[in-house]
C-alpha atoms as a PDB file:
ATOM      1  CA  MET A   1      50.847   3.482  19.824  1.00  0.00           C
ATOM      2  CA  LYS A   2      51.586   6.055  17.156  1.00  0.00           C
ATOM      3  CA  PRO A   3      52.227   9.598  18.526  1.00  0.00           C
ATOM      4  CA  PHE A   4      49.422  12.049  17.821  1.00  0.00           C
ATOM      5  CA  ARG A   5      48.528  15.689  18.356  1.00  0.00           C
ATOM      6  CA  TYR A   6      45.820  16.472  20.925  1.00  0.00           C
ATOM      7  CA  GLU A   7      43.531  19.522  20.787  1.00  0.00           C
ATOM      8  CA  ARG A   8      40.679  20.435  23.144  1.00  0.00           C
ATOM      9  CA  ALA A   9      38.047  22.329  21.140  1.00  0.00           C
ATOM     10  CA  LYS A  10      36.741  25.586  22.590  1.00  0.00           C
ATOM     11  CA  ASP A  11      33.506  25.695  20.590  1.00  0.00           C
ATOM     12  CA  VAL A  12      31.580  23.649  18.043  1.00  0.00           C
ATOM     13  CA  VAL A  13      32.883  25.418  14.942  1.00  0.00           C
ATOM     14  CA  GLU A  14      36.489  25.092  16.103  1.00  0.00           C
ATOM     15  CA  ALA A  15      35.870  21.408  16.765  1.00  0.00           C
ATOM     16  CA  ALA A  16      34.527  20.977  13.237  1.00  0.00           C
ATOM     17  CA  ARG A  17      37.484  22.886  11.765  1.00  0.00           C
ATOM     18  CA  LEU A  18      39.971  20.695  13.620  1.00  0.00           C
ATOM     19  CA  ALA A  19      38.050  17.533  12.751  1.00  0.00           C
ATOM     20  CA  ALA A  20      38.285  18.446   9.058  1.00  0.00           C
ATOM     21  CA  GLU A  21      42.076  18.173   9.139  1.00  0.00           C
ATOM     22  CA  PRO A  22      43.478  15.060   7.428  1.00  0.00           C
ATOM     23  CA  GLY A  23      43.960  12.211   9.887  1.00  0.00           C
ATOM     24  CA  ALA A  24      41.791  13.781  12.613  1.00  0.00           C
ATOM     25  CA  LYS A  25      39.449  11.832  14.893  1.00  0.00           C
ATOM     26  CA  VAL A  26      36.933  13.207  17.393  1.00  0.00           C
ATOM     27  CA  LEU A  27      37.054  12.087  21.027  1.00  0.00           C
ATOM     28  CA  ALA A  28      33.886  12.118  23.120  1.00  0.00           C
ATOM     29  CA  GLY A  29      33.290   9.199  25.516  1.00  0.00           C
ATOM     30  CA  GLY A  30      36.073   7.264  23.833  1.00  0.00           C
ATOM     31  CA  THR A  31      34.454   3.855  24.389  1.00  0.00           C
ATOM     32  CA  ASN A  32      35.050   2.857  20.765  1.00  0.00           C
ATOM     33  CA  LEU A  33      37.862   5.140  19.567  1.00  0.00           C
ATOM     34  CA  LEU A  34      40.294   4.236  22.354  1.00  0.00           C
ATOM     35  CA  ASP A  35      39.826   0.525  21.714  1.00  0.00           C
ATOM     36  CA  LEU A  36      40.453   1.092  18.011  1.00  0.00           C
ATOM     37  CA  MET A  37      43.587   3.102  18.748  1.00  0.00           C
ATOM     38  CA  LYS A  38      44.936   0.494  21.144  1.00  0.00           C
ATOM     39  CA  GLY A  39      44.373  -2.168  18.513  1.00  0.00           C
ATOM     40  CA  GLU A  40      46.021   0.062  15.893  1.00  0.00           C
ATOM     41  CA  ILE A  41      42.874  -0.067  13.771  1.00  0.00           C
ATOM     42  CA  GLU A  42      42.744   3.714  14.065  1.00  0.00           C
ATOM     43  CA  ALA A  43      45.987   5.705  14.101  1.00  0.00           C
ATOM     44  CA  PRO A  44      44.938   9.376  14.048  1.00  0.00           C
ATOM     45  CA  ASP A  45      47.366  12.223  13.529  1.00  0.00           C
ATOM     46  CA  LEU A  46      45.094  14.489  15.572  1.00  0.00           C
ATOM     47  CA  VAL A  47      42.619  13.739  18.366  1.00  0.00           C
ATOM     48  CA  VAL A  48      40.003  16.462  18.867  1.00  0.00           C
ATOM     49  CA  ASP A  49      38.520  16.408  22.376  1.00  0.00           C
ATOM     50  CA  ILE A  50      34.974  17.821  22.368  1.00  0.00           C
ATOM     51  CA  ASN A  51      33.998  16.903  25.923  1.00  0.00           C
ATOM     52  CA  ARG A  52      33.856  20.491  27.163  1.00  0.00           C
ATOM     53  CA  LEU A  53      31.389  21.639  24.511  1.00  0.00           C
ATOM     54  CA  PRO A  54      27.850  22.504  25.718  1.00  0.00           C
ATOM     55  CA  LEU A  55      26.152  19.572  24.006  1.00  0.00           C
ATOM     56  CA  LYS A  56      24.842  17.516  26.934  1.00  0.00           C
ATOM     57  CA  ALA A  57      21.341  18.930  27.403  1.00  0.00           C
ATOM     58  CA  ILE A  58      18.117  16.997  26.854  1.00  0.00           C
ATOM     59  CA  GLU A  59      15.429  19.562  26.053  1.00  0.00           C
ATOM     60  CA  GLU A  60      11.787  19.594  25.025  1.00  0.00           C
ATOM     61  CA  THR A  61      11.092  21.011  21.567  1.00  0.00           C
ATOM     62  CA  ALA A  62       8.332  23.429  20.602  1.00  0.00           C
ATOM     63  CA  GLY A  63       6.761  20.684  18.500  1.00  0.00           C
ATOM     64  CA  GLY A  64       6.338  18.279  21.412  1.00  0.00           C
ATOM     65  CA  GLY A  65       9.458  16.172  20.914  1.00  0.00           C
ATOM     66  CA  LEU A  66      12.883  16.008  22.541  1.00  0.00           C
ATOM     67  CA  ARG A  67      16.273  17.301  21.480  1.00  0.00           C
ATOM     68  CA  ILE A  68      19.130  15.191  22.831  1.00  0.00           C
ATOM     69  CA  GLY A  69      22.584  16.773  22.843  1.00  0.00           C
ATOM     70  CA  ALA A  70      25.400  14.942  21.093  1.00  0.00           C
ATOM     71  CA  LEU A  71      27.346  14.563  24.352  1.00  0.00           C
ATOM     72  CA  ALA A  72      24.436  13.370  26.481  1.00  0.00           C
ATOM     73  CA  THR A  73      25.581  10.047  27.864  1.00  0.00           C
ATOM     74  CA  ASN A  74      23.677   6.856  27.231  1.00  0.00           C
ATOM     75  CA  THR A  75      22.936   6.644  30.957  1.00  0.00           C
ATOM     76  CA  ALA A  76      21.567  10.193  31.040  1.00  0.00           C
ATOM     77  CA  VAL A  77      19.279   9.522  28.078  1.00  0.00           C
ATOM     78  CA  ALA A  78      18.022   6.139  29.268  1.00  0.00           C
ATOM     79  CA  SER A  79      17.263   7.469  32.767  1.00  0.00           C
ATOM     80  CA  ASP A  80      15.667  10.762  31.707  1.00  0.00           C
ATOM     81  CA  GLU A  81      12.066  10.831  32.980  1.00  0.00           C
ATOM     82  CA  ARG A  82      10.726  12.224  29.687  1.00  0.00           C
ATOM     83  CA  VAL A  83      12.498   9.563  27.654  1.00  0.00           C
ATOM     84  CA  ARG A  84      11.220   6.766  29.909  1.00  0.00           C
ATOM     85  CA  ARG A  85       7.670   8.121  29.787  1.00  0.00           C
ATOM     86  CA  LEU A  86       7.372   9.236  26.153  1.00  0.00           C
ATOM     87  CA  TYR A  87       9.969   7.067  24.373  1.00  0.00           C
ATOM     88  CA  PRO A  88      10.315   3.887  26.458  1.00  0.00           C
ATOM     89  CA  LEU A  89      11.596   2.124  23.344  1.00  0.00           C
ATOM     90  CA  LEU A  90      14.724   4.291  23.376  1.00  0.00           C
ATOM     91  CA  SER A  91      15.388   3.718  27.058  1.00  0.00           C
ATOM     92  CA  ARG A  92      15.007  -0.057  26.695  1.00  0.00           C
ATOM     93  CA  ALA A  93      17.254  -0.200  23.658  1.00  0.00           C
ATOM     94  CA  ILE A  94      20.044   1.725  25.385  1.00  0.00           C
ATOM     95  CA  LEU A  95      19.811  -0.372  28.542  1.00  0.00           C
ATOM     96  CA  SER A  96      20.076  -3.556  26.488  1.00  0.00           C
ATOM     97  CA  GLY A  97      23.519  -2.567  25.243  1.00  0.00           C
ATOM     98  CA  ALA A  98      27.035  -2.599  26.694  1.00  0.00           C
ATOM     99  CA  SER A  99      27.476  -2.346  30.485  1.00  0.00           C
ATOM    100  CA  GLN A 100      26.580   0.303  33.056  1.00  0.00           C
ATOM    101  CA  GLN A 101      30.173   1.526  33.125  1.00  0.00           C
ATOM    102  CA  LEU A 102      30.284   1.977  29.356  1.00  0.00           C
ATOM    103  CA  ARG A 103      26.860   3.624  29.251  1.00  0.00           C
ATOM    104  CA  ASN A 104      28.118   6.150  31.805  1.00  0.00           C
ATOM    105  CA  LYS A 105      30.772   7.277  29.300  1.00  0.00           C
ATOM    106  CA  ALA A 106      29.289   6.551  25.876  1.00  0.00           C
ATOM    107  CA  THR A 107      27.606   9.506  24.179  1.00  0.00           C
ATOM    108  CA  THR A 108      24.649   9.876  21.846  1.00  0.00           C
ATOM    109  CA  ALA A 109      26.777  10.983  18.882  1.00  0.00           C
ATOM    110  CA  GLY A 110      29.458   8.422  19.632  1.00  0.00           C
ATOM    111  CA  ASN A 111      26.871   5.668  19.669  1.00  0.00           C
ATOM    112  CA  LEU A 112      25.738   6.632  16.176  1.00  0.00           C
ATOM    113  CA  MET A 113      29.322   6.879  14.927  1.00  0.00           C
ATOM    114  CA  GLN A 114      30.665   3.645  16.436  1.00  0.00           C
ATOM    115  CA  ARG A 115      32.244   1.248  13.992  1.00  0.00           C
ATOM    116  CA  THR A 116      31.374  -2.358  13.258  1.00  0.00           C
ATOM    117  CA  ARG A 117      32.425  -5.137  15.620  1.00  0.00           C
ATOM    118  CA  CYS A 118      33.200  -7.505  12.724  1.00  0.00           C
ATOM    119  CA  LEU A 119      36.061  -9.665  13.974  1.00  0.00           C
ATOM    120  CA  TYR A 120      37.867  -9.336  10.643  1.00  0.00           C
ATOM    121  CA  PHE A 121      37.756  -5.538  10.897  1.00  0.00           C
ATOM    122  CA  TYR A 122      39.560  -5.842  14.232  1.00  0.00           C
ATOM    123  CA  ASP A 123      42.118  -8.378  12.957  1.00  0.00           C
ATOM    124  CA  ARG A 124      44.917  -6.451  11.238  1.00  0.00           C
ATOM    125  CA  THR A 125      46.317  -9.667   9.767  1.00  0.00           C
ATOM    126  CA  LYS A 126      43.174 -10.117   7.629  1.00  0.00           C
ATOM    127  CA  PRO A 127      42.050  -8.101   4.587  1.00  0.00           C
ATOM    128  CA  CYS A 128      39.133  -5.759   5.304  1.00  0.00           C
ATOM    129  CA  ASN A 129      37.651  -3.208   2.914  1.00  0.00           C
ATOM    130  CA  LYS A 130      36.456  -1.048   5.785  1.00  0.00           C
ATOM    131  CA  ARG A 131      39.934  -0.846   7.267  1.00  0.00           C
ATOM    132  CA  VAL A 132      41.919  -0.803   3.998  1.00  0.00           C
ATOM    133  CA  PRO A 133      39.701   0.015   1.010  1.00  0.00           C
ATOM    134  CA  GLY A 134      40.189  -2.404  -1.864  1.00  0.00           C
ATOM    135  CA  SER A 135      41.950  -5.071   0.187  1.00  0.00           C
ATOM    136  CA  GLY A 136      39.030  -7.527   0.206  1.00  0.00           C
ATOM    137  CA  CYS A 137      36.480  -8.912   2.659  1.00  0.00           C
ATOM    138  CA  SER A 138      37.727 -11.778   4.814  1.00  0.00           C
ATOM    139  CA  ALA A 139      34.239 -12.385   6.223  1.00  0.00           C
ATOM    140  CA  LEU A 140      33.079 -13.779   2.888  1.00  0.00           C
ATOM    141  CA  GLY A 141      33.712 -17.471   3.316  1.00  0.00           C
ATOM    142  CA  GLY A 142      34.765 -16.954   6.919  1.00  0.00           C
ATOM    143  CA  HIS A 143      33.073 -17.027  10.318  1.00  0.00           C
ATOM    144  CA  THR A 144      29.812 -15.164   9.671  1.00  0.00           C
ATOM    145  CA  ARG A 145      27.562 -15.793  12.681  1.00  0.00           C
ATOM    146  CA  MET A 146      27.267 -12.062  13.480  1.00  0.00           C
ATOM    147  CA  HIS A 147      27.153 -10.799   9.891  1.00  0.00           C
ATOM    148  CA  GLY A 148      24.511  -9.159   7.731  1.00  0.00           C
ATOM    149  CA  ILE A 149      21.608 -10.571   5.745  1.00  0.00           C
ATOM    150  CA  LEU A 150      20.228  -7.355   4.191  1.00  0.00           C
ATOM    151  CA  GLY A 151      21.914  -4.667   2.109  1.00  0.00           C
ATOM    152  CA  THR A 152      25.223  -6.524   1.974  1.00  0.00           C
ATOM    153  CA  SER A 153      27.636  -6.474  -0.964  1.00  0.00           C
ATOM    154  CA  GLU A 154      30.632  -8.390  -2.256  1.00  0.00           C
ATOM    155  CA  ALA A 155      32.762  -5.733  -0.557  1.00  0.00           C
ATOM    156  CA  CYS A 156      31.341  -6.064   2.980  1.00  0.00           C
ATOM    157  CA  ILE A 157      28.821  -8.107   4.982  1.00  0.00           C
ATOM    158  CA  ALA A 158      29.408  -6.464   8.380  1.00  0.00           C
ATOM    159  CA  THR A 159      26.642  -5.090  10.629  1.00  0.00           C
ATOM    160  CA  HIS A 160      26.207  -1.894  12.617  1.00  0.00           C
ATOM    161  CA  PRO A 161      26.462  -2.615  16.368  1.00  0.00           C
ATOM    162  CA  SER A 162      24.187   0.061  17.877  1.00  0.00           C
ATOM    163  CA  ASP A 163      20.984  -0.714  19.791  1.00  0.00           C
ATOM    164  CA  MET A 164      20.203   2.967  20.323  1.00  0.00           C
ATOM    165  CA  ALA A 165      20.329   3.713  16.599  1.00  0.00           C
ATOM    166  CA  VAL A 166      17.751   1.001  15.864  1.00  0.00           C
ATOM    167  CA  ALA A 167      15.325   2.605  18.309  1.00  0.00           C
ATOM    168  CA  LEU A 168      16.005   6.081  16.907  1.00  0.00           C
ATOM    169  CA  THR A 169      15.313   4.761  13.409  1.00  0.00           C
ATOM    170  CA  ALA A 170      11.892   3.448  14.412  1.00  0.00           C
ATOM    171  CA  LEU A 171      11.210   6.753  16.191  1.00  0.00           C
ATOM    172  CA  ASP A 172      11.942   8.802  13.025  1.00  0.00           C
ATOM    173  CA  ALA A 173      14.759  10.771  14.622  1.00  0.00           C
ATOM    174  CA  THR A 174      16.708  13.551  12.923  1.00  0.00           C
ATOM    175  CA  VAL A 175      20.480  14.004  13.296  1.00  0.00           C
ATOM    176  CA  GLU A 176      21.624  17.639  13.528  1.00  0.00           C
ATOM    177  CA  THR A 177      25.139  18.575  12.413  1.00  0.00           C
ATOM    178  CA  VAL A 178      27.437  21.554  11.850  1.00  0.00           C
ATOM    179  CA  ASP A 179      30.532  21.910   9.683  1.00  0.00           C
ATOM    180  CA  ALA A 180      33.695  23.991   9.871  1.00  0.00           C
ATOM    181  CA  ALA A 181      31.976  26.928   8.168  1.00  0.00           C
ATOM    182  CA  GLY A 182      29.197  26.892  10.736  1.00  0.00           C
ATOM    183  CA  VAL A 183      26.676  25.479   8.238  1.00  0.00           C
ATOM    184  CA  GLU A 184      24.017  23.381   9.947  1.00  0.00           C
ATOM    185  CA  ARG A 185      22.321  20.360   8.398  1.00  0.00           C
ATOM    186  CA  ARG A 186      19.585  17.942   9.406  1.00  0.00           C
ATOM    187  CA  HIS A 187      19.805  14.290   8.388  1.00  0.00           C
ATOM    188  CA  ASP A 188      16.936  11.809   8.407  1.00  0.00           C
ATOM    189  CA  ILE A 189      18.368   8.985  10.486  1.00  0.00           C
ATOM    190  CA  THR A 190      17.232   6.403   7.943  1.00  0.00           C
ATOM    191  CA  GLU A 191      19.641   8.020   5.461  1.00  0.00           C
ATOM    192  CA  PHE A 192      22.427   8.844   7.934  1.00  0.00           C
ATOM    193  CA  HIS A 193      24.320   5.534   7.751  1.00  0.00           C
ATOM    194  CA  ALA A 194      25.452   4.131   4.410  1.00  0.00           C
ATOM    195  CA  LEU A 195      25.146   0.604   3.063  1.00  0.00           C
ATOM    196  CA  PRO A 196      28.466  -0.870   1.923  1.00  0.00           C
ATOM    197  CA  ALA A 197      28.023  -1.182  -1.863  1.00  0.00           C
ATOM    198  CA  ALA A 198      31.577  -0.905  -3.253  1.00  0.00           C
ATOM    199  CA  SER A 199      32.787   1.575  -0.601  1.00  0.00           C
ATOM    200  CA  PRO A 200      32.196   0.157   2.897  1.00  0.00           C
ATOM    201  CA  HIS A 201      34.770   2.545   4.403  1.00  0.00           C
ATOM    202  CA  LEU A 202      32.289   5.398   3.772  1.00  0.00           C
ATOM    203  CA  GLU A 203      30.028   4.749   6.735  1.00  0.00           C
ATOM    204  CA  THR A 204      27.813   7.856   7.033  1.00  0.00           C
ATOM    205  CA  GLN A 205      26.614  10.837   5.013  1.00  0.00           C
ATOM    206  CA  LEU A 206      28.854  13.215   6.985  1.00  0.00           C
ATOM    207  CA  THR A 207      31.441  15.294   5.147  1.00  0.00           C
ATOM    208  CA  PRO A 208      34.972  15.732   6.593  1.00  0.00           C
ATOM    209  CA  GLY A 209      34.727  17.841   9.745  1.00  0.00           C
ATOM    210  CA  GLU A 210      30.934  17.692   9.957  1.00  0.00           C
ATOM    211  CA  LEU A 211      29.998  17.079  13.599  1.00  0.00           C
ATOM    212  CA  ILE A 212      26.827  15.793  15.192  1.00  0.00           C
ATOM    213  CA  THR A 213      25.414  18.376  17.607  1.00  0.00           C
ATOM    214  CA  ALA A 214      22.100  16.753  18.584  1.00  0.00           C
ATOM    215  CA  VAL A 215      19.486  14.142  17.801  1.00  0.00           C
ATOM    216  CA  THR A 216      15.888  15.364  17.643  1.00  0.00           C
ATOM    217  CA  LEU A 217      12.861  13.164  18.266  1.00  0.00           C
ATOM    218  CA  PRO A 218       9.415  14.060  16.903  1.00  0.00           C
ATOM    219  CA  PRO A 219       6.399  13.810  19.218  1.00  0.00           C
ATOM    220  CA  PRO A 220       6.008  10.252  20.543  1.00  0.00           C
ATOM    221  CA  PRO A 221       4.087   7.906  18.240  1.00  0.00           C
ATOM    222  CA  GLU A 222       0.677   6.546  19.104  1.00  0.00           C
ATOM    223  CA  GLY A 223       0.571   2.882  19.948  1.00  0.00           C
ATOM    224  CA  VAL A 224       2.938   0.292  21.366  1.00  0.00           C
ATOM    225  CA  GLN A 225       6.677   0.839  21.721  1.00  0.00           C
ATOM    226  CA  THR A 226       8.835  -2.262  22.109  1.00  0.00           C
ATOM    227  CA  TYR A 227      12.440  -3.363  21.729  1.00  0.00           C
ATOM    228  CA  ARG A 228      13.369  -7.017  21.438  1.00  0.00           C
ATOM    229  CA  LYS A 229      16.951  -8.236  21.226  1.00  0.00           C
ATOM    230  CA  VAL A 230      18.274 -11.756  20.735  1.00  0.00           C
ATOM    231  CA  ARG A 231      21.922 -12.210  21.699  1.00  0.00           C
ATOM    232  CA  ASP A 232      24.318 -14.942  22.755  1.00  0.00           C
ATOM    233  CA  ARG A 233      24.301 -13.945  26.430  1.00  0.00           C
ATOM    234  CA  ALA A 234      22.114 -11.846  28.689  1.00  0.00           C
ATOM    235  CA  SER A 235      24.355  -8.797  28.953  1.00  0.00           C
ATOM    236  CA  PHE A 236      27.268  -7.011  27.269  1.00  0.00           C
ATOM    237  CA  ALA A 237      26.574  -8.673  23.909  1.00  0.00           C
ATOM    238  CA  PHE A 238      25.703  -7.293  20.497  1.00  0.00           C
ATOM    239  CA  ALA A 239      22.461  -8.254  18.806  1.00  0.00           C
ATOM    240  CA  LEU A 240      22.164 -11.293  16.620  1.00  0.00           C
ATOM    241  CA  ILE A 241      18.822  -9.765  15.658  1.00  0.00           C
ATOM    242  CA  SER A 242      16.886  -6.929  17.274  1.00  0.00           C
ATOM    243  CA  VAL A 243      13.618  -5.249  16.401  1.00  0.00           C
ATOM    244  CA  ALA A 244      12.178  -1.894  17.429  1.00  0.00           C
ATOM    245  CA  ALA A 245       8.497  -1.007  17.148  1.00  0.00           C
ATOM    246  CA  ALA A 246       7.215   2.550  17.511  1.00  0.00           C
ATOM    247  CA  GLY A 247       3.509   2.493  16.822  1.00  0.00           C
ATOM    248  CA  LYS A 248       3.249   1.491  13.162  1.00  0.00           C
ATOM    249  CA  ARG A 249       6.957   1.963  12.446  1.00  0.00           C
ATOM    250  CA  PHE A 250       9.539  -0.828  12.675  1.00  0.00           C
ATOM    251  CA  ALA A 251      13.310  -1.196  12.462  1.00  0.00           C
ATOM    252  CA  LEU A 252      15.701  -4.137  12.613  1.00  0.00           C
ATOM    253  CA  GLY A 253      19.194  -4.367  14.074  1.00  0.00           C
ATOM    254  CA  GLY A 254      21.929  -6.943  13.516  1.00  0.00           C
ATOM    255  CA  VAL A 255      20.910  -7.398   9.880  1.00  0.00           C
ATOM    256  CA  ALA A 256      22.841  -4.738   7.954  1.00  0.00           C
ATOM    257  CA  LEU A 257      25.599  -2.143   8.077  1.00  0.00           C
ATOM    258  CA  LYS A 258      22.941   0.341   9.212  1.00  0.00           C
ATOM    259  CA  PRO A 259      19.779   0.176  11.316  1.00  0.00           C
ATOM    260  CA  TRP A 260      17.233  -1.271   8.888  1.00  0.00           C
ATOM    261  CA  ARG A 261      13.909   0.560   8.647  1.00  0.00           C
ATOM    262  CA  ALA A 262      11.225  -1.979   7.712  1.00  0.00           C
ATOM    263  CA  ARG A 263       9.625   0.158   5.004  1.00  0.00           C
ATOM    264  CA  GLN A 264       8.290  -2.752   2.999  1.00  0.00           C
ATOM    265  CA  SER A 265       6.507  -4.228   6.019  1.00  0.00           C
ATOM    266  CA  GLU A 266       5.039  -0.842   6.845  1.00  0.00           C
ATOM    267  CA  SER A 267       3.840  -0.410   3.256  1.00  0.00           C
ATOM    268  CA  VAL A 268       2.195  -3.838   3.129  1.00  0.00           C
ATOM    269  CA  LEU A 269       0.375  -3.191   6.404  1.00  0.00           C
ATOM    270  CA  THR A 270      -0.768   0.262   5.260  1.00  0.00           C
ATOM    271  CA  GLU A 271      -2.217  -1.312   2.116  1.00  0.00           C
ATOM    272  CA  GLY A 272      -4.175  -3.848   4.162  1.00  0.00           C
ATOM    273  CA  GLY A 273      -1.847  -6.824   3.940  1.00  0.00           C
ATOM    274  CA  ASP A 274      -1.566  -9.319   6.787  1.00  0.00           C
ATOM    275  CA  PHE A 275       1.340  -9.911   9.158  1.00  0.00           C
ATOM    276  CA  GLU A 276       2.801 -12.797   7.184  1.00  0.00           C
ATOM    277  CA  GLN A 277       2.795 -10.800   3.965  1.00  0.00           C
ATOM    278  CA  ALA A 278       4.435  -7.862   5.719  1.00  0.00           C
ATOM    279  CA  VAL A 279       7.243 -10.000   7.147  1.00  0.00           C
ATOM    280  CA  ALA A 280       7.781 -11.890   3.881  1.00  0.00           C
ATOM    281  CA  ALA A 281       8.045  -8.633   1.940  1.00  0.00           C
ATOM    282  CA  GLU A 282      10.702  -7.229   4.274  1.00  0.00           C
ATOM    283  CA  LEU A 283      12.912 -10.315   4.208  1.00  0.00           C
ATOM    284  CA  SER A 284      12.371 -11.170   0.551  1.00  0.00           C
ATOM    285  CA  GLN A 285      15.803  -9.804  -0.398  1.00  0.00           C
ATOM    286  CA  SER A 286      17.653 -11.296   2.566  1.00  0.00           C
ATOM    287  CA  ARG A 287      20.734 -13.357   1.848  1.00  0.00           C
ATOM    288  CA  HIS A 288      22.711 -15.499   4.241  1.00  0.00           C
ATOM    289  CA  HIS A 289      26.431 -16.167   4.232  1.00  0.00           C
ATOM    290  CA  GLY A 290      27.073 -19.626   5.638  1.00  0.00           C
ATOM    291  CA  LYS A 291      26.874 -19.674   9.431  1.00  0.00           C
ATOM    292  CA  ASN A 292      24.374 -16.797   9.679  1.00  0.00           C
ATOM    293  CA  ALA A 293      21.558 -18.562   7.806  1.00  0.00           C
ATOM    294  CA  PHE A 294      19.651 -18.826  11.111  1.00  0.00           C
ATOM    295  CA  LYS A 295      19.292 -15.044  11.156  1.00  0.00           C
ATOM    296  CA  ILE A 296      16.664 -15.020   8.413  1.00  0.00           C
ATOM    297  CA  PRO A 297      13.991 -17.099  10.206  1.00  0.00           C
ATOM    298  CA  LEU A 298      14.950 -15.426  13.486  1.00  0.00           C
ATOM    299  CA  ALA A 299      14.414 -11.963  11.977  1.00  0.00           C
ATOM    300  CA  LYS A 300      11.065 -13.092  10.577  1.00  0.00           C
ATOM    301  CA  ARG A 301       9.868 -14.324  13.963  1.00  0.00           C
ATOM    302  CA  LEU A 302      10.962 -11.200  15.847  1.00  0.00           C
ATOM    303  CA  LEU A 303       9.460  -8.848  13.278  1.00  0.00           C
ATOM    304  CA  ALA A 304       6.200 -10.819  13.283  1.00  0.00           C
ATOM    305  CA  GLN A 305       6.000 -10.562  17.084  1.00  0.00           C
ATOM    306  CA  ALA A 306       6.577  -6.820  16.963  1.00  0.00           C
ATOM    307  CA  ILE A 307       3.920  -6.315  14.301  1.00  0.00           C
ATOM    308  CA  ARG A 308       1.370  -8.369  16.221  1.00  0.00           C
ATOM    309  CA  GLU A 309       2.003  -6.373  19.395  1.00  0.00           C
ATOM    310  CA  ALA A 310       1.654  -3.105  17.509  1.00  0.00           C
ATOM    311  CA  HIS A 311      -1.698  -4.159  16.038  1.00  0.00           C
ATOM    312  CA  GLN A 312      -3.313  -5.531  19.184  1.00  0.00           C
END
């Protein structure tokens, strides 16, 4: 492992200042970063430990929602009585991912910032535009069972691995951040992650040193909340396809390099279209890459089930 400098941040602004340094990476739960460092996918010059910052609280907002601190663990969020009662979708999505041990360490911000599990991204012997910009995408023409069908490009067909982020997308969450100058921003979660286009190494809208401080949920939606996930085994497996329903809002996981908000389906339903039209509209631009062709009909079936449940 490459030697690196270690700093424990005293406050949020100092953490952002340190994180803005070239070659810096932020350490929270470490469930993704440490694996990447051990595999030499990440080789930071500086590791900024933010674990002692006061960002673990889960608090009710004046508007009737919840504000979840960036360092609240996945276990803490999933087991919170208010989350289970008001946002059961979020609790179910979190509990469907990883293992209990990992959920005990993984944080809310870390979950949003985790990197793809594309096997070519993790294989340093293969070209990968996310790992080395401009080197090529080995997944194209390779083993693509887990890869994307929406929003892909000739530069990258990877998917985002988070279950939690899919639920937050359907729930219309907002991501709160702060930078090294103390400037705070609020990001609509549907715009937070970036599609690959020609620059798949640019994964979010964050600027260098900009840190997530919290995720805010609006008041719970009216109607059914569900999370369905199809995977290769019953536990500790990433989604082949997942779907989140929050009232009349829907999001898909396992289909793109970001949680995919089903805006076209929502629009068709709002305009009086039927379930089949809504599903067809959302998947009309889907594109398979060899071995992941099964994902398109699978996504259609899961989305159709979610829409039917929401409109019962």
